[in-house]
mmCIF file of C-alpha atoms in Angstrom:
data_model
loop_
_atom_site.group_PDB
_atom_site.id
_atom_site.type_symbol
_atom_site.label_atom_id
_atom_site.label_comp_id
_atom_site.label_asym_id
_atom_site.label_seq_id
_atom_site.Cartn_x
_atom_site.Cartn_y
_atom_site.Cartn_z
ATOM 1 C CA UNK A 1 9.938 -10.888 -8.970
ATOM 2 C CA UNK A 2 7.376 -8.347 -10.152
ATOM 3 C CA UNK A 3 4.161 -7.955 -8.172
ATOM 4 C CA UNK A 4 0.787 -7.118 -9.667
ATOM 5 C CA UNK A 5 -2.030 -6.405 -7.210
ATOM 6 C CA UNK A 6 -5.527 -6.670 -8.649
ATOM 7 C CA UNK A 7 -7.511 -3.493 -8.031
ATOM 8 C CA UNK A 8 -10.091 -5.399 -5.972
ATOM 9 C CA UNK A 9 -7.295 -6.736 -3.748
ATOM 10 C CA UNK A 10 -5.890 -3.226 -3.314
ATOM 11 C CA UNK A 11 -9.366 -2.074 -2.340
ATOM 12 C CA UNK A 12 -9.491 -4.828 0.306
ATOM 13 C CA UNK A 13 -6.222 -3.534 1.775
ATOM 14 C CA UNK A 14 -7.582 -0.002 1.946
ATOM 15 C CA UNK A 15 -10.906 -1.066 3.476
ATOM 16 C CA UNK A 16 -9.227 -3.190 6.151
ATOM 17 C CA UNK A 17 -6.755 -0.419 6.933
ATOM 18 C CA UNK A 18 -9.593 2.103 7.265
ATOM 19 C CA UNK A 19 -11.488 -0.260 9.570
ATOM 20 C CA UNK A 20 -8.494 -0.787 11.849
ATOM 21 C CA UNK A 21 -7.717 2.928 11.902
ATOM 22 C CA UNK A 22 -11.271 3.589 13.122
ATOM 23 C CA UNK A 23 -10.716 1.084 15.912
ATOM 24 C CA UNK A 24 -7.513 2.737 17.138
ATOM 25 C CA UNK A 25 -5.244 5.500 15.862
ATOM 26 C CA UNK A 26 -2.239 4.052 14.089
ATOM 27 C CA UNK A 27 -3.640 0.538 13.783
ATOM 28 C CA UNK A 28 -4.518 1.038 10.123
ATOM 29 C CA UNK A 29 -0.929 2.043 9.433
ATOM 30 C CA UNK A 30 0.275 -1.085 11.235
ATOM 31 C CA UNK A 31 -2.020 -3.151 9.009
ATOM 32 C CA UNK A 32 -0.435 -1.597 5.898
ATOM 33 C CA UNK A 33 3.048 -2.335 7.246
ATOM 34 C CA UNK A 34 2.068 -5.948 7.910
ATOM 35 C CA UNK A 35 0.676 -6.243 4.370
ATOM 36 C CA UNK A 36 3.930 -4.889 2.929
ATOM 37 C CA UNK A 37 6.034 -7.192 5.115
ATOM 38 C CA UNK A 38 4.000 -10.223 4.035
ATOM 39 C CA UNK A 39 4.291 -9.196 0.388
ATOM 40 C CA UNK A 40 8.085 -8.946 0.714
ATOM 41 C CA UNK A 41 8.154 -12.455 2.196
ATOM 42 C CA UNK A 42 6.130 -13.717 -0.777
ATOM 43 C CA UNK A 43 8.558 -12.058 -3.189
ATOM 44 C CA UNK A 44 11.501 -13.690 -1.437
ATOM 45 C CA UNK A 45 9.896 -17.140 -1.166
ATOM 46 C CA UNK A 46 6.908 -17.471 -3.530
ATOM 47 C CA UNK A 47 6.776 -21.242 -3.034
ATOM 48 C CA UNK A 48 5.921 -20.945 0.647
ATOM 49 C CA UNK A 49 2.456 -20.534 2.080
ATOM 50 C CA UNK A 50 -0.616 -22.719 2.154
ATOM 51 C CA UNK A 51 -1.391 -24.378 -1.169
ATOM 52 C CA UNK A 52 -4.863 -23.609 -2.437
ATOM 53 C CA UNK A 53 -6.555 -24.784 -5.596
ATOM 54 C CA UNK A 54 -5.889 -23.393 -9.073
ATOM 55 C CA UNK A 55 -2.109 -23.151 -8.380
ATOM 56 C CA UNK A 56 -2.707 -20.430 -5.816
ATOM 57 C CA UNK A 57 -1.195 -19.968 -2.384
ATOM 58 C CA UNK A 58 -2.063 -18.031 0.740
ATOM 59 C CA UNK A 59 0.451 -16.388 3.034
ATOM 60 C CA UNK A 60 -0.875 -15.300 6.414
ATOM 61 C CA UNK A 61 -0.177 -12.039 8.174
ATOM 62 C CA UNK A 62 1.538 -12.526 11.526
ATOM 63 C CA UNK A 63 -0.358 -9.889 13.513
ATOM 64 C CA UNK A 64 -3.774 -9.665 11.843
ATOM 65 C CA UNK A 65 -6.327 -12.344 10.858
ATOM 66 C CA UNK A 66 -5.652 -11.777 7.153
ATOM 67 C CA UNK A 67 -3.810 -13.490 4.352
ATOM 68 C CA UNK A 68 -2.656 -12.687 0.852
ATOM 69 C CA UNK A 69 -3.974 -15.019 -1.852
ATOM 70 C CA UNK A 70 -1.609 -15.026 -4.815
ATOM 71 C CA UNK A 71 -0.501 -16.918 -7.865
ATOM 72 C CA UNK A 72 2.739 -16.847 -9.822
ATOM 73 C CA UNK A 73 1.802 -16.148 -13.428
ATOM 74 C CA UNK A 74 4.166 -15.405 -16.317
ATOM 75 C CA UNK A 75 7.036 -14.536 -13.998
ATOM 76 C CA UNK A 76 5.024 -12.231 -11.758
ATOM 77 C CA UNK A 77 3.278 -12.575 -8.426
ATOM 78 C CA UNK A 78 -0.388 -11.720 -8.906
ATOM 79 C CA UNK A 79 -2.231 -10.789 -5.706
ATOM 80 C CA UNK A 80 -5.823 -11.952 -6.073
ATOM 81 C CA UNK A 81 -7.128 -11.112 -2.617
ATOM 82 C CA UNK A 82 -6.254 -9.795 0.803
ATOM 83 C CA UNK A 83 -8.736 -11.866 2.729
ATOM 84 C CA UNK A 84 -9.981 -12.017 6.279
ATOM 85 C CA UNK A 85 -9.270 -15.583 7.348
ATOM 86 C CA UNK A 86 -12.648 -16.131 8.993
ATOM 87 C CA UNK A 87 -14.915 -14.991 6.161
ATOM 88 C CA UNK A 88 -16.012 -16.662 2.911
ATOM 89 C CA UNK A 89 -12.805 -18.590 2.174
ATOM 90 C CA UNK A 90 -13.279 -19.141 -1.580
ATOM 91 C CA UNK A 91 -14.753 -15.811 -2.634
ATOM 92 C CA UNK A 92 -11.612 -14.873 -4.574
ATOM 93 C CA UNK A 93 -11.856 -17.730 -7.109
ATOM 94 C CA UNK A 94 -13.886 -15.718 -9.601
ATOM 95 C CA UNK A 95 -10.906 -13.356 -9.902
ATOM 96 C CA UNK A 96 -8.785 -16.025 -11.572
ATOM 97 C CA UNK A 97 -10.264 -15.036 -14.924
ATOM 98 C CA UNK A 98 -8.556 -11.662 -14.587
ATOM 99 C CA UNK A 99 -5.124 -13.280 -14.912
ATOM 100 C CA UNK A 100 -5.759 -15.990 -17.485
ATOM 101 C CA UNK A 101 -4.056 -15.687 -20.846
#
């Protein structure tokens, strides 16, 4: 299944990776690897993950307090957010308009 990552979600990945890299050398790279691993799991099993509103789901990272918020739309997985799990849980909802028909 195709994956489309909204630019704001990609920016969240980069910002989190930069933060972790500042904390310890190599940790930012590990964050990126965990993001990619989680994305592959979503591609393999898009029906898994916590159900959210608006037909969205969240799949958690295993080693970082982050999750990928996504929605299957027109045969593609659309990544709306890469969110820290302890901050503003619904902030991504305004991004739904970016994938509506």
